[in-house]
mmCIF file with all atom_site columns, C-alpha atoms in Angstrom:
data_model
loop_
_atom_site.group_PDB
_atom_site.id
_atom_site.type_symbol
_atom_site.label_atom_id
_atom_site.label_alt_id
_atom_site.label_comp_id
_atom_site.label_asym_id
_atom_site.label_entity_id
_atom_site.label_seq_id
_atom_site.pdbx_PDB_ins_code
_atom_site.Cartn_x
_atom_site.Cartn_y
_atom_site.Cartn_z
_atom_site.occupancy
_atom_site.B_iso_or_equiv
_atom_site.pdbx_formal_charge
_atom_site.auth_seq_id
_atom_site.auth_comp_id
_atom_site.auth_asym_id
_atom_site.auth_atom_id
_atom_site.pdbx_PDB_model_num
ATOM 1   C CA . UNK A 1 1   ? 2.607   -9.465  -17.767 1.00 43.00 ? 1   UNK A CA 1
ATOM 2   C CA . UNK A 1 2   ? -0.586  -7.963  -16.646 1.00 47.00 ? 2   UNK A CA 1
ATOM 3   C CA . UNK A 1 3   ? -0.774  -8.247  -12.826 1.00 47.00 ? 3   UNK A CA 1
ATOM 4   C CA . UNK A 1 4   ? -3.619  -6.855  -11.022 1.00 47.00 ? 4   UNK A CA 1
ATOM 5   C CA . UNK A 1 5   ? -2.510  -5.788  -7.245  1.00 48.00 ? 5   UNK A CA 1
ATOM 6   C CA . UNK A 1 6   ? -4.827  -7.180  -4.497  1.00 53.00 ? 6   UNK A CA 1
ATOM 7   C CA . UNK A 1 7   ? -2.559  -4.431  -1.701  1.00 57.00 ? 7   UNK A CA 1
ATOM 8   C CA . UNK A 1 8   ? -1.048  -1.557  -3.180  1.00 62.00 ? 8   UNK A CA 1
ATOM 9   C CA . UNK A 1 9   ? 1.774   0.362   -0.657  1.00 66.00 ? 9   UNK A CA 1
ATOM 10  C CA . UNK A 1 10  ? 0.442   3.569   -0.336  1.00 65.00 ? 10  UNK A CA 1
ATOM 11  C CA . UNK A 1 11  ? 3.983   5.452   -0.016  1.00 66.00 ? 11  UNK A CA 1
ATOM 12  C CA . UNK A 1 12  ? 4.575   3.932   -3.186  1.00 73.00 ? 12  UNK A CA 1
ATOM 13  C CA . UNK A 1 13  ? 2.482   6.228   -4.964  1.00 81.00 ? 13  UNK A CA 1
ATOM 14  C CA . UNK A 1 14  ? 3.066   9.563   -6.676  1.00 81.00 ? 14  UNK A CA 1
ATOM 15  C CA . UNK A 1 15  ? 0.637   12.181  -6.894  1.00 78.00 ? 15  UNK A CA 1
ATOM 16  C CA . UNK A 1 16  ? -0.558  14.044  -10.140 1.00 84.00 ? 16  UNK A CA 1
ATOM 17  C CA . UNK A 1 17  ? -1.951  16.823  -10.954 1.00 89.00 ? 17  UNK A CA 1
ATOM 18  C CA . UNK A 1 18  ? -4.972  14.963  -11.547 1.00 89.00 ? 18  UNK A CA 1
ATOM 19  C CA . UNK A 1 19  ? -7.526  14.881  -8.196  1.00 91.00 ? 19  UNK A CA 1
ATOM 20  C CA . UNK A 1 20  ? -7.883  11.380  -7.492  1.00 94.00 ? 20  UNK A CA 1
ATOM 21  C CA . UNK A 1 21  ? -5.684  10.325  -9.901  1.00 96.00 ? 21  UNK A CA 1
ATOM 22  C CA . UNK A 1 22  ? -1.995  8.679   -8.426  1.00 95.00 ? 22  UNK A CA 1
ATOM 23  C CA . UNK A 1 23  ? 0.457   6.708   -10.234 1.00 94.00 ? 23  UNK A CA 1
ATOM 24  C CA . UNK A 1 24  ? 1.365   3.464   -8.796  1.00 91.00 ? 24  UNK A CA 1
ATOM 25  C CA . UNK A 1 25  ? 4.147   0.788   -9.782  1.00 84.00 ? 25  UNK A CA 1
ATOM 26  C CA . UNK A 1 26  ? 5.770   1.313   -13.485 1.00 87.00 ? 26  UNK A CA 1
ATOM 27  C CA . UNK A 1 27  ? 4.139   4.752   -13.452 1.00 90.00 ? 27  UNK A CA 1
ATOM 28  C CA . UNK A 1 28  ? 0.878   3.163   -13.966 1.00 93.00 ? 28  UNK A CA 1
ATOM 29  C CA . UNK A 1 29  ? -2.046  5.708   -13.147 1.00 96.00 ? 29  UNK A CA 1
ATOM 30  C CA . UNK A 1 30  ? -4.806  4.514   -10.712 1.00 96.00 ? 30  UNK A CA 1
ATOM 31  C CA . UNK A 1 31  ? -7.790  6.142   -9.262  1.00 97.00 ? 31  UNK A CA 1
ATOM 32  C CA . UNK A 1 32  ? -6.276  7.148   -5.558  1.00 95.00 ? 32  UNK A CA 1
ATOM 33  C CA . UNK A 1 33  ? -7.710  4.980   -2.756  1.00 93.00 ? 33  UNK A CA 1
ATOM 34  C CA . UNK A 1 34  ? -9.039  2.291   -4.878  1.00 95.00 ? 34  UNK A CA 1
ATOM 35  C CA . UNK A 1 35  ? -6.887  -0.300  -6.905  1.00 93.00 ? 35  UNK A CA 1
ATOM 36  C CA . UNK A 1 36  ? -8.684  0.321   -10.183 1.00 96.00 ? 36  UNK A CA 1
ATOM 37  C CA . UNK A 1 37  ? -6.646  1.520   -13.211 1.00 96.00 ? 37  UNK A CA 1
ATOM 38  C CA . UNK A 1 38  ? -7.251  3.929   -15.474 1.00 97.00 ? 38  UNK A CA 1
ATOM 39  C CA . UNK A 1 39  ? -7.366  2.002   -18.772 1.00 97.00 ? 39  UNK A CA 1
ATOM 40  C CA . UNK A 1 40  ? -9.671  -0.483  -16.716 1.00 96.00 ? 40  UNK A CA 1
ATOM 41  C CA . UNK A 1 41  ? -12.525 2.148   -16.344 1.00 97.00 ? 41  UNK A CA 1
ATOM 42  C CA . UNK A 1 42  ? -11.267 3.589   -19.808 1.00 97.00 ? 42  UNK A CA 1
ATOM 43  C CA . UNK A 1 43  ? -11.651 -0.004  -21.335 1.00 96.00 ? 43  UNK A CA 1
ATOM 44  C CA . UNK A 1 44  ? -15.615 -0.211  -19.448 1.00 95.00 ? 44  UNK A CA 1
ATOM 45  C CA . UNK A 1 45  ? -16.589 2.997   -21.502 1.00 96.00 ? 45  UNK A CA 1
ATOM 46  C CA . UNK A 1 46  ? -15.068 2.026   -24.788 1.00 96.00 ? 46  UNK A CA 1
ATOM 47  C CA . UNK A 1 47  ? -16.339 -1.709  -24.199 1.00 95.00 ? 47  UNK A CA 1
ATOM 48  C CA . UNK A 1 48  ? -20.349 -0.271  -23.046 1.00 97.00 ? 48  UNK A CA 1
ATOM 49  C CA . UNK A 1 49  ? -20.458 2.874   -24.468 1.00 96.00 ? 49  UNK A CA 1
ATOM 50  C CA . UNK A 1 50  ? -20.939 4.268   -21.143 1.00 97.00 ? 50  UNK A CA 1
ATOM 51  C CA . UNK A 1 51  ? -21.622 7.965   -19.651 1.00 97.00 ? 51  UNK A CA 1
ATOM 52  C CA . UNK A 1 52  ? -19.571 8.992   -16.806 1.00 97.00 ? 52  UNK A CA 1
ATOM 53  C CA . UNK A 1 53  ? -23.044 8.690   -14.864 1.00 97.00 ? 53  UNK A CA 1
ATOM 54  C CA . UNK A 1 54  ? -23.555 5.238   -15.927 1.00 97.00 ? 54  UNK A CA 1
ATOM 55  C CA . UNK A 1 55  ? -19.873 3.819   -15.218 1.00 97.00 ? 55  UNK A CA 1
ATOM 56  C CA . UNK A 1 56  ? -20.623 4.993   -11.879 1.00 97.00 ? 56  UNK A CA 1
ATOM 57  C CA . UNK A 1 57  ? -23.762 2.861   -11.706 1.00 97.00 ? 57  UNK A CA 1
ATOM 58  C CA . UNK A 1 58  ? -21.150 0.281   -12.614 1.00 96.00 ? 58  UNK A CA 1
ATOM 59  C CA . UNK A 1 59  ? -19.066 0.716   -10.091 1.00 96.00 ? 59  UNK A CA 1
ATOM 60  C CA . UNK A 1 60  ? -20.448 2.142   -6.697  1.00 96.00 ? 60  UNK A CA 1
ATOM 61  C CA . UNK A 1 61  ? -16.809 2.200   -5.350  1.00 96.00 ? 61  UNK A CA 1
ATOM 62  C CA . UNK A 1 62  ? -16.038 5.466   -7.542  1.00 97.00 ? 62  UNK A CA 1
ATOM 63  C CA . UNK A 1 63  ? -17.510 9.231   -7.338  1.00 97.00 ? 63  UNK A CA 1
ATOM 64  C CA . UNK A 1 64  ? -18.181 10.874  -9.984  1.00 97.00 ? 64  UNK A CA 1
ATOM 65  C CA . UNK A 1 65  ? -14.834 12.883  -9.644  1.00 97.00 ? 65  UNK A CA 1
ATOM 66  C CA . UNK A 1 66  ? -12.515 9.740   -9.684  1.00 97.00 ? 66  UNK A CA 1
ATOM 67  C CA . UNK A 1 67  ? -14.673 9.435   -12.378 1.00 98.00 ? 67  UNK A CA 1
ATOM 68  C CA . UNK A 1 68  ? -14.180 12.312  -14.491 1.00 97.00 ? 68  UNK A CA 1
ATOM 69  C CA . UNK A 1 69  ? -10.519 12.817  -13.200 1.00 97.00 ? 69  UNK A CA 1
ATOM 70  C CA . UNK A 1 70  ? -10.019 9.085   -14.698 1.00 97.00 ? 70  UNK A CA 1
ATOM 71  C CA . UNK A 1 71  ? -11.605 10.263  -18.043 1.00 97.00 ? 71  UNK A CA 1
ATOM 72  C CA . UNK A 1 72  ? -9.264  13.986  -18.256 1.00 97.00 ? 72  UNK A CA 1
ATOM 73  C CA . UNK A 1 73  ? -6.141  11.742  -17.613 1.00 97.00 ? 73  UNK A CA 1
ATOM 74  C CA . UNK A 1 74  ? -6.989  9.526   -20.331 1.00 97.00 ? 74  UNK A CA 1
ATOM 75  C CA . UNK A 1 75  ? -7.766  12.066  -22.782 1.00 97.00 ? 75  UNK A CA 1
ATOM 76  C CA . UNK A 1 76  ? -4.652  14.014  -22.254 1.00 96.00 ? 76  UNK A CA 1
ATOM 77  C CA . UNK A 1 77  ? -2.180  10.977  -22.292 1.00 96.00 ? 77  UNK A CA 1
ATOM 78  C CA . UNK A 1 78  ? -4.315  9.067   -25.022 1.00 97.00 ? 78  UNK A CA 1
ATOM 79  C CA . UNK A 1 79  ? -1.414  8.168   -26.848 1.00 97.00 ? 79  UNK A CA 1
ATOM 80  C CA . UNK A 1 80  ? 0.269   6.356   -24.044 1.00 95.00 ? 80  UNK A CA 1
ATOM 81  C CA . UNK A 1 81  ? -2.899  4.940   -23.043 1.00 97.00 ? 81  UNK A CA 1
ATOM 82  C CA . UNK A 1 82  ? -4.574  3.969   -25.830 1.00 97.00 ? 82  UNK A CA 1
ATOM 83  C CA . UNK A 1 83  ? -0.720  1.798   -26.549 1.00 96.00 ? 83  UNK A CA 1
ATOM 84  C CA . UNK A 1 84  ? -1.328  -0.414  -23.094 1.00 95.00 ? 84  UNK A CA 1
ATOM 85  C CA . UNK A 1 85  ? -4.937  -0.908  -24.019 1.00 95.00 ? 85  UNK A CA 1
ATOM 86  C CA . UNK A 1 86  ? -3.681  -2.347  -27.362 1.00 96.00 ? 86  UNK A CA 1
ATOM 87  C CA . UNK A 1 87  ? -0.678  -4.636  -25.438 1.00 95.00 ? 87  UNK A CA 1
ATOM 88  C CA . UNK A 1 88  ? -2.915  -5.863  -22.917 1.00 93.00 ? 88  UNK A CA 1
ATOM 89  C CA . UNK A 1 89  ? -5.793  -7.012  -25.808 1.00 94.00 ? 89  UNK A CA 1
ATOM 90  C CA . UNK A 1 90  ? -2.648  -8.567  -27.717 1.00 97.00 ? 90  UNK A CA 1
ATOM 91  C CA . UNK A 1 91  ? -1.153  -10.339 -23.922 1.00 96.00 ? 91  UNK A CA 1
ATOM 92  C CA . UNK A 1 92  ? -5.005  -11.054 -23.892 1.00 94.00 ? 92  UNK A CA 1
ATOM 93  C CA . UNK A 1 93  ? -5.299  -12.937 -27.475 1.00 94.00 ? 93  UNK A CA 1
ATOM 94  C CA . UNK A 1 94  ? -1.792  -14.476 -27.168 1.00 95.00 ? 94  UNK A CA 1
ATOM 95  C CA . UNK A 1 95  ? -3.459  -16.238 -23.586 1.00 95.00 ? 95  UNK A CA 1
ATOM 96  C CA . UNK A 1 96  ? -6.202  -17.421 -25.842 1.00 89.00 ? 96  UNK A CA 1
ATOM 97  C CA . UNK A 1 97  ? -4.126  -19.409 -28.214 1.00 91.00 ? 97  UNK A CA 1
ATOM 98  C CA . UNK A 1 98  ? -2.280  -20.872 -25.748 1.00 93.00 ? 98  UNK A CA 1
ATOM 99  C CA . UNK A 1 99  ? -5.438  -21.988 -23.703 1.00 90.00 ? 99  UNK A CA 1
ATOM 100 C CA . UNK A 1 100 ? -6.481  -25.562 -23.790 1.00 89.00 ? 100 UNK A CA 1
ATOM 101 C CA . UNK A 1 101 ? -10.495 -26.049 -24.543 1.00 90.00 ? 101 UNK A CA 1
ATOM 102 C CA . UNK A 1 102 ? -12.120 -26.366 -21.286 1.00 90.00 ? 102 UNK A CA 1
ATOM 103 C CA . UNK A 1 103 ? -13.740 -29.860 -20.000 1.00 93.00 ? 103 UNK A CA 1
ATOM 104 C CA . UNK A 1 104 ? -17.127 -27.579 -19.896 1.00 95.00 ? 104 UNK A CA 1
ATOM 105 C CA . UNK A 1 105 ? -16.761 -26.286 -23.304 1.00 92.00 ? 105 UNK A CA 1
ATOM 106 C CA . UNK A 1 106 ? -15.692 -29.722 -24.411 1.00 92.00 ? 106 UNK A CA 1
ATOM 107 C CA . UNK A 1 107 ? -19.001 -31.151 -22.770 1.00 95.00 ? 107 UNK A CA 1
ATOM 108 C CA . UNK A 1 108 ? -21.361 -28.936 -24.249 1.00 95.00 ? 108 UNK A CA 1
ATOM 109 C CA . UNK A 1 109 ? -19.352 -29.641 -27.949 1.00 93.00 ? 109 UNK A CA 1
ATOM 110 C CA . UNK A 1 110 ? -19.911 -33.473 -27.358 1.00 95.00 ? 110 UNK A CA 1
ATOM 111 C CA . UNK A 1 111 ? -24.142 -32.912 -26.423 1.00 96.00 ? 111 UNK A CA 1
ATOM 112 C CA . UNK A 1 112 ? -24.113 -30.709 -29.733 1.00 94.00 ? 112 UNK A CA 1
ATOM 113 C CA . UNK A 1 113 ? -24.945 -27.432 -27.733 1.00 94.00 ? 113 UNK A CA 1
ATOM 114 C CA . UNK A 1 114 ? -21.707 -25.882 -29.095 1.00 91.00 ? 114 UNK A CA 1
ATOM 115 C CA . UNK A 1 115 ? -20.278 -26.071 -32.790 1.00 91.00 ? 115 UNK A CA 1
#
């Protein structure tokens, strides 16, 4: 399962020799002092096509060397990474299937706004 936490314990987490870059629970890399993962910003650029410049626009909370620390991690564990982006699209599809149409969506479907 894909949790997201809302308080992360800060003597939980191990230092790398990334700057700004700490691994939290199941060895999961975060940008230190914020509760953003890696493959979340990694999953912005690929999603956008974004420049480092522009994720930051995105998200005011970073600097540009969280940033670009975020990006160097990625590139040198890509393999790893680039794995959990495909399980959480495939936790993200299975959730999907299993969702029930929405009274909204079913709304719109019954005015004919929706096929």
């Amino acid at each position: 399962m894909i949790a997201s936490p809302t308080m992360i314990d800060a003597q939980s987490l191990i230092p790398t020799e990334y700057p700004h870059i700490v691994l939290g629970q199941d060895n999961v890399p975060l940008i230190a002092g914020t509760t953003m993962k890696v493959v979340e910003l990694v999953i912005a650029q690929q999603t956008y096509g974004w420049t480092p410049e522009e994720i930051q626009i995105n998200h005011r909370h970073l600097n540009m060397g969280q940033i670009y620390a975020a990006l160097a991690y990625y590139w040198d564990h890509r393999e790893a990474l680039d794995a959990d982006i495909q399980r959480r699209e495939a936790y993200v599809a299975q959730l999907e299937q299993q969702a029930e149409e929405s009274p909204f969506v079913a709304r719109l479907k019954a005015q004919g706004l929706l096929p």
